[in-house]
GROMACS .gro file of C-alpha atoms in nm:
model
  297
    1MET     CA    1   0.824   3.796  -1.024
    2ARG     CA    2   1.020   3.488  -1.120
    3LEU     CA    3   0.807   3.198  -1.240
    4PRO     CA    4   0.873   2.849  -1.099
    5ASP     CA    5   1.095   2.630  -1.314
    6PHE     CA    6   0.822   2.378  -1.393
    7GLU     CA    7   1.042   2.177  -1.628
    8ALA     CA    8   1.304   2.130  -1.356
    9TRP     CA    9   1.039   2.029  -1.103
   10ALA     CA   10   0.898   1.775  -1.350
   11MET     CA   11   1.241   1.629  -1.422
   12PHE     CA   12   1.315   1.609  -1.050
   13ALA     CA   13   0.988   1.417  -1.008
   14ALA     CA   14   1.088   1.179  -1.289
   15VAL     CA   15   1.427   1.107  -1.127
   16VAL     CA   16   1.254   1.035  -0.795
   17GLU     CA   17   1.007   0.804  -0.969
   18HIS     CA   18   1.266   0.612  -1.171
   19ARG     CA   19   1.545   0.635  -0.909
   20SER     CA   20   1.791   0.708  -1.187
   21PHE     CA   21   1.889   1.003  -1.403
   22THR     CA   22   1.940   0.766  -1.696
   23ASP     CA   23   1.601   0.597  -1.663
   24ALA     CA   24   1.427   0.931  -1.610
   25ALA     CA   25   1.586   1.063  -1.928
   26LYS     CA   26   1.466   0.757  -2.122
   27ALA     CA   27   1.113   0.797  -1.986
   28LEU     CA   28   1.108   1.165  -2.082
   29SER     CA   29   1.278   1.106  -2.420
   30VAL     CA   30   1.553   1.356  -2.345
   31SER     CA   31   1.925   1.326  -2.278
   32LYS     CA   32   2.066   1.242  -1.938
   33ALA     CA   33   2.256   1.572  -1.949
   34THR     CA   34   1.927   1.761  -1.992
   35VAL     CA   35   1.781   1.596  -1.682
   36SER     CA   36   2.100   1.650  -1.481
   37LYS     CA   37   2.117   2.019  -1.576
   38ALA     CA   38   1.752   2.071  -1.486
   39VAL     CA   39   1.794   1.914  -1.141
   40THR     CA   40   2.114   2.111  -1.080
   41ARG     CA   41   1.933   2.428  -1.186
   42LEU     CA   42   1.655   2.352  -0.937
   43GLU     CA   43   1.906   2.282  -0.660
   44GLU     CA   44   2.082   2.612  -0.726
   45HIS     CA   45   1.754   2.801  -0.724
   46LEU     CA   46   1.641   2.635  -0.400
   47ASP     CA   47   1.991   2.659  -0.251
   48THR     CA   48   1.980   2.298  -0.133
   49SER     CA   49   2.090   1.955  -0.252
   50LEU     CA   50   1.812   1.720  -0.357
   51PHE     CA   51   2.017   1.403  -0.405
   52ASN     CA   52   2.323   1.241  -0.256
   53ARG     CA   53   2.505   1.108  -0.562
   54THR     CA   54   2.770   0.837  -0.569
   55SER     CA   55   2.894   0.617  -0.852
   56ARG     CA   56   2.667   0.333  -0.735
   57ARG     CA   57   2.381   0.494  -0.549
   58LEU     CA   58   2.134   0.779  -0.579
   59ALA     CA   59   1.946   0.877  -0.264
   60LEU     CA   60   1.724   1.169  -0.173
   61THR     CA   61   1.854   1.413   0.084
   62GLU     CA   62   1.623   1.522   0.364
   63SER     CA   63   1.535   1.830   0.159
   64GLY     CA   64   1.474   1.609  -0.142
   65LYS     CA   65   1.237   1.387   0.058
   66ARG     CA   66   1.040   1.691   0.174
   67LEU     CA   67   1.014   1.833  -0.178
   68ALA     CA   68   0.951   1.511  -0.371
   69ASP     CA   69   0.580   1.522  -0.289
   70HIS     CA   70   0.554   1.876  -0.429
   71ALA     CA   71   0.738   1.768  -0.745
   72HIS     CA   72   0.512   1.468  -0.793
   73ARG     CA   73   0.207   1.691  -0.748
   74ILE     CA   74   0.333   1.943  -1.005
   75MET     CA   75   0.398   1.661  -1.253
   76ALA     CA   76   0.060   1.495  -1.193
   77GLU     CA   77  -0.137   1.818  -1.215
   78GLY     CA   78   0.041   1.912  -1.536
   79GLN     CA   79  -0.045   1.576  -1.690
   80ALA     CA   80  -0.403   1.602  -1.568
   81ALA     CA   81  -0.442   1.953  -1.709
   82GLU     CA   82  -0.315   1.842  -2.050
   83GLU     CA   83  -0.548   1.544  -2.055
   84ALA     CA   84  -0.842   1.760  -1.952
   85ALA     CA   85  -0.774   1.985  -2.251
   86ARG     CA   86  -0.786   1.694  -2.495
   87ASP     CA   87  -1.095   1.553  -2.656
   88GLU     CA   88  -1.284   1.376  -2.376
   89THR     CA   89  -1.368   1.093  -2.614
   90ALA     CA   90  -1.001   1.010  -2.669
   91GLU     CA   91  -0.896   0.660  -2.573
   92LEU     CA   92  -0.721   0.623  -2.237
   93SER     CA   93  -0.349   0.558  -2.269
   94GLY     CA   94  -0.028   0.552  -2.067
   95VAL     CA   95   0.103   0.378  -1.756
   96VAL     CA   96  -0.065   0.352  -1.415
   97ARG     CA   97   0.159   0.254  -1.125
   98LEU     CA   98  -0.041   0.085  -0.848
   99GLY     CA   99   0.062  -0.073  -0.518
  100ALA     CA  100  -0.119  -0.332  -0.305
  101PRO     CA  101  -0.052  -0.579  -0.020
  102MET     CA  102   0.084  -0.910  -0.146
  103THR     CA  103  -0.200  -1.156  -0.075
  104PHE     CA  104  -0.486  -0.909  -0.114
  105GLY     CA  105  -0.325  -0.786  -0.434
  106LEU     CA  106  -0.296  -1.138  -0.576
  107LEU     CA  107  -0.651  -1.239  -0.483
  108ARG     CA  108  -0.852  -0.919  -0.521
  109ILE     CA  109  -0.658  -0.655  -0.715
  110ALA     CA  110  -0.477  -0.854  -0.985
  111PRO     CA  111  -0.806  -0.986  -1.135
  112LEU     CA  112  -0.940  -0.630  -1.154
  113VAL     CA  113  -0.619  -0.506  -1.317
  114ALA     CA  114  -0.646  -0.787  -1.574
  115GLU     CA  115  -1.004  -0.694  -1.655
  116PHE     CA  116  -0.927  -0.322  -1.675
  117THR     CA  117  -0.628  -0.366  -1.907
  118ARG     CA  118  -0.831  -0.600  -2.129
  119ASP     CA  119  -1.097  -0.331  -2.169
  120ASN     CA  120  -0.842  -0.046  -2.208
  121PRO     CA  121  -0.576  -0.179  -2.448
  122GLN     CA  122  -0.373   0.144  -2.451
  123VAL     CA  123  -0.330   0.151  -2.072
  124ASP     CA  124  -0.041  -0.037  -1.911
  125VAL     CA  125  -0.041  -0.114  -1.537
  126ASP     CA  126   0.272  -0.151  -1.324
  127LEU     CA  127   0.144  -0.343  -1.020
  128HIS     CA  128   0.375  -0.343  -0.717
  129LEU     CA  129   0.283  -0.606  -0.455
  130SER     CA  130   0.439  -0.584  -0.110
  131ASP     CA  131   0.332  -0.617   0.253
  132ALA     CA  132   0.596  -0.364   0.357
  133HIS     CA  133   0.505  -0.003   0.429
  134ILE     CA  134   0.617   0.195   0.126
  135ASP     CA  135   0.650   0.562   0.040
  136ILE     CA  136   0.424   0.600  -0.262
  137VAL     CA  137   0.585   0.928  -0.367
  138GLU     CA  138   0.938   0.790  -0.350
  139MET     CA  139   0.822   0.475  -0.531
  140GLY     CA  140   0.655   0.684  -0.800
  141LEU     CA  141   0.316   0.518  -0.749
  142ASP     CA  142  -0.007   0.681  -0.861
  143ALA     CA  143  -0.196   0.504  -0.581
  144THR     CA  144  -0.177   0.211  -0.344
  145ILE     CA  145  -0.414  -0.012  -0.152
  146ARG     CA  146  -0.340  -0.030   0.221
  147ILE     CA  147  -0.492  -0.243   0.494
  148ALA     CA  148  -0.405  -0.049   0.806
  149ASP     CA  149  -0.499   0.223   1.047
  150MET     CA  150  -0.401   0.531   0.854
  151PRO     CA  151  -0.194   0.788   1.047
  152ASP     CA  152  -0.225   1.157   0.975
  153SER     CA  153  -0.022   1.246   0.667
  154SER     CA  154  -0.025   1.459   0.355
  155LEU     CA  155  -0.155   1.161   0.157
  156ARG     CA  156  -0.520   1.128   0.061
  157ALA     CA  157  -0.686   0.811   0.191
  158ARG     CA  158  -1.034   0.685   0.105
  159ARG     CA  159  -1.168   0.407   0.327
  160LEU     CA  160  -1.329   0.145   0.106
  161ALA     CA  161  -1.429  -0.114   0.365
  162ASP     CA  162  -1.350  -0.272   0.700
  163VAL     CA  163  -1.129  -0.580   0.704
  164THR     CA  164  -1.239  -0.811   0.987
  165LEU     CA  165  -0.983  -1.031   1.159
  166HIS     CA  166  -1.076  -1.389   1.253
  167LEU     CA  167  -0.910  -1.572   1.541
  168VAL     CA  168  -0.844  -1.921   1.406
  169ALA     CA  169  -0.670  -2.250   1.476
  170SER     CA  170  -0.683  -2.605   1.340
  171PRO     CA  171  -0.912  -2.866   1.499
  172ALA     CA  172  -0.600  -3.070   1.582
  173TYR     CA  173  -0.447  -2.783   1.778
  174LEU     CA  174  -0.770  -2.711   1.964
  175ASN     CA  175  -0.824  -3.077   2.050
  176ALA     CA  176  -0.470  -3.103   2.185
  177ARG     CA  177  -0.445  -2.769   2.366
  178GLY     CA  178  -0.807  -2.683   2.444
  179ARG     CA  179  -1.031  -2.400   2.324
  180PRO     CA  180  -0.974  -2.057   2.481
  181GLN     CA  181  -1.287  -1.926   2.651
  182HIS     CA  182  -1.163  -1.571   2.709
  183PRO     CA  183  -0.890  -1.358   2.542
  184SER     CA  184  -0.683  -1.379   2.860
  185ASP     CA  185  -0.653  -1.755   2.797
  186LEU     CA  186  -0.442  -1.682   2.490
  187GLY     CA  187  -0.142  -1.610   2.712
  188GLY     CA  188  -0.111  -1.983   2.767
  189HIS     CA  189  -0.125  -2.075   2.398
  190ASP     CA  190   0.116  -2.072   2.105
  191CYS     CA  191   0.040  -1.801   1.852
  192LEU     CA  192   0.143  -1.686   1.506
  193CYS     CA  193   0.201  -1.311   1.472
  194TYR     CA  194   0.206  -1.064   1.186
  195SER     CA  195   0.516  -0.847   1.202
  196ASN     CA  196   0.409  -0.546   0.992
  197VAL     CA  197   0.232  -0.384   1.287
  198THR     CA  198   0.365  -0.182   1.578
  199THR     CA  199   0.312  -0.449   1.847
  200PRO     CA  200   0.282  -0.793   1.683
  201ASP     CA  201   0.246  -0.979   2.014
  202ILE     CA  202  -0.020  -0.751   2.169
  203TRP     CA  203  -0.367  -0.860   2.060
  204ARG     CA  204  -0.665  -0.639   2.140
  205PHE     CA  205  -1.028  -0.748   2.162
  206ALA     CA  206  -1.370  -0.594   2.223
  207GLY     CA  207  -1.634  -0.821   2.370
  208PRO     CA  208  -1.964  -0.850   2.555
  209GLY     CA  209  -2.067  -0.558   2.771
  210HIS     CA  210  -1.826  -0.319   2.591
  211GLN     CA  211  -1.527  -0.494   2.747
  212ASN     CA  212  -1.187  -0.417   2.599
  213VAL     CA  213  -0.897  -0.653   2.659
  214ALA     CA  214  -0.532  -0.643   2.551
  215VAL     CA  215  -0.336  -0.967   2.572
  216GLN     CA  216   0.034  -1.032   2.525
  217VAL     CA  217   0.074  -1.360   2.339
  218ARG     CA  218   0.368  -1.594   2.286
  219SER     CA  219   0.465  -1.600   1.920
  220ARG     CA  220   0.595  -1.930   1.784
  221ILE     CA  221   0.626  -1.778   1.437
  222THR     CA  222   0.642  -1.409   1.349
  223VAL     CA  223   0.616  -1.334   0.977
  224ASN     CA  224   0.547  -1.036   0.750
  225SER     CA  225   0.294  -1.224   0.536
  226GLY     CA  226  -0.039  -1.347   0.666
  227GLU     CA  227  -0.062  -1.611   0.395
  228ALA     CA  228   0.268  -1.759   0.514
  229MET     CA  229   0.097  -1.855   0.841
  230LEU     CA  230  -0.142  -2.099   0.672
  231PRO     CA  231   0.091  -2.404   0.658
  232ALA     CA  232   0.171  -2.370   1.028
  233LEU     CA  233  -0.197  -2.319   1.111
  234ARG     CA  234  -0.298  -2.631   0.920
  235LEU     CA  235  -0.026  -2.833   1.097
  236GLY     CA  236  -0.154  -2.723   1.438
  237VAL     CA  237   0.141  -2.504   1.537
  238GLY     CA  238  -0.071  -2.231   1.693
  239ILE     CA  239  -0.347  -1.968   1.682
  240ALA     CA  240  -0.352  -1.669   1.447
  241ARG     CA  241  -0.558  -1.359   1.366
  242LEU     CA  242  -0.613  -1.329   0.992
  243PRO     CA  243  -0.860  -1.163   0.753
  244ASP     CA  244  -1.130  -1.346   0.562
  245PHE     CA  245  -0.957  -1.319   0.225
  246ILE     CA  246  -0.673  -1.533   0.368
  247VAL     CA  247  -0.860  -1.784   0.589
  248GLY     CA  248  -1.207  -1.787   0.432
  249ASP     CA  249  -1.150  -2.097   0.220
  250ALA     CA  250  -0.979  -2.287   0.502
  251LEU     CA  251  -1.269  -2.207   0.737
  252ALA     CA  252  -1.525  -2.318   0.478
  253ALA     CA  253  -1.334  -2.643   0.422
  254GLY     CA  254  -1.315  -2.719   0.795
  255GLU     CA  255  -0.934  -2.703   0.796
  256LEU     CA  256  -0.951  -2.420   1.050
  257GLU     CA  257  -1.202  -2.319   1.317
  258GLU     CA  258  -1.288  -1.973   1.441
  259ILE     CA  259  -1.265  -1.928   1.817
  260LEU     CA  260  -1.373  -1.660   2.066
  261VAL     CA  261  -1.644  -1.549   1.822
  262ASP     CA  262  -1.794  -1.313   2.080
  263TRP     CA  263  -1.467  -1.125   2.098
  264ARG     CA  264  -1.353  -0.921   1.799
  265SER     CA  265  -1.025  -0.755   1.718
  266PRO     CA  266  -1.066  -0.395   1.598
  267PRO     CA  267  -1.106  -0.410   1.218
  268TYR     CA  268  -0.845  -0.264   0.990
  269GLY     CA  269  -0.950  -0.024   0.719
  270LEU     CA  270  -0.909  -0.104   0.352
  271HIS     CA  271  -0.786   0.225   0.209
  272LEU     CA  272  -0.717   0.362  -0.134
  273VAL     CA  273  -0.422   0.597  -0.085
  274THR     CA  274  -0.312   0.862  -0.334
  275PRO     CA  275  -0.074   1.160  -0.334
  276PRO     CA  276  -0.217   1.489  -0.205
  277SER     CA  277  -0.318   1.636  -0.542
  278ARG     CA  278  -0.683   1.607  -0.641
  279LEU     CA  279  -0.586   1.613  -1.008
  280ARG     CA  280  -0.489   1.282  -1.166
  281PRO     CA  281  -0.441   1.167  -1.526
  282ALA     CA  282  -0.759   1.025  -1.677
  283ARG     CA  283  -0.613   0.674  -1.698
  284VAL     CA  284  -0.538   0.678  -1.323
  285GLU     CA  285  -0.881   0.815  -1.238
  286ALA     CA  286  -1.045   0.547  -1.453
  287LEU     CA  287  -0.858   0.258  -1.290
  288LEU     CA  288  -0.922   0.386  -0.938
  289ASP     CA  289  -1.294   0.435  -1.011
  290PHE     CA  290  -1.303   0.079  -1.147
  291ILE     CA  291  -1.142  -0.058  -0.829
  292ILE     CA  292  -1.376   0.141  -0.608
  293ARG     CA  293  -1.679   0.002  -0.796
  294ARG     CA  294  -1.552  -0.353  -0.808
  295HIS     CA  295  -1.330  -0.403  -0.504
  296GLY     CA  296  -1.568  -0.669  -0.373
  297CYS     CA  297  -1.450  -0.641  -0.013
   0.00000   0.00000   0.00000
């Protein structure tokens, strides 16, 4: 029986993570030729190309995309096994690569990362903030925070909390345009829509008597950042649906008002998403446990 070429799988995972043979070689402290030969060896053994290579660009093939998750898992489990064999009292060290939505990451995750790195001086954190849907395996992330309905996938997702959406507008807008009394009234109003969802202009509500209503709204501004809606909201441009961590302060200050309080949009889940493997390096496990304990959502 031929054993798997674990070194080649690990080097393939490093190239995927760093998106470069050169950078992968630096991270692994080996030559670029060593990494290239290992990946070529793996391609020959699998009888498939893993990368499309040009002088300016390196991209995974379809086979490479399918196998990248396996490579990442092999790498992570190998690191976890080595750390498990070490003295359990050893100080945590190494890099943790974590993703999070932009505004939530700035307000809720960045302070936790700061506290964690202060208390663990040998751990470095690479925090990637983006509201775009990202492939955590292709990005080389150890975990990411997502606020979304999670589709079925090979990823592991732990729901940490519900994120409630508030329907809000400025007092000036409501005084000028009137206050909607029912979700169907929203069709006659100007709205601000979040684009990183499947149907930005379809708003769904559940209300009294188990009623469910879907309304198509007119979007004056469509944007991929909820926080970017705040200036337009304050100026009375329209109505928006936003979570508490974005509009909470504006509501408390009276800059915005919540409307249709008896009607609620289905909450999104706040999820901690990780690759399929249950084994993770101790530094990753420690940071994720810290976030779970302290997420404050």
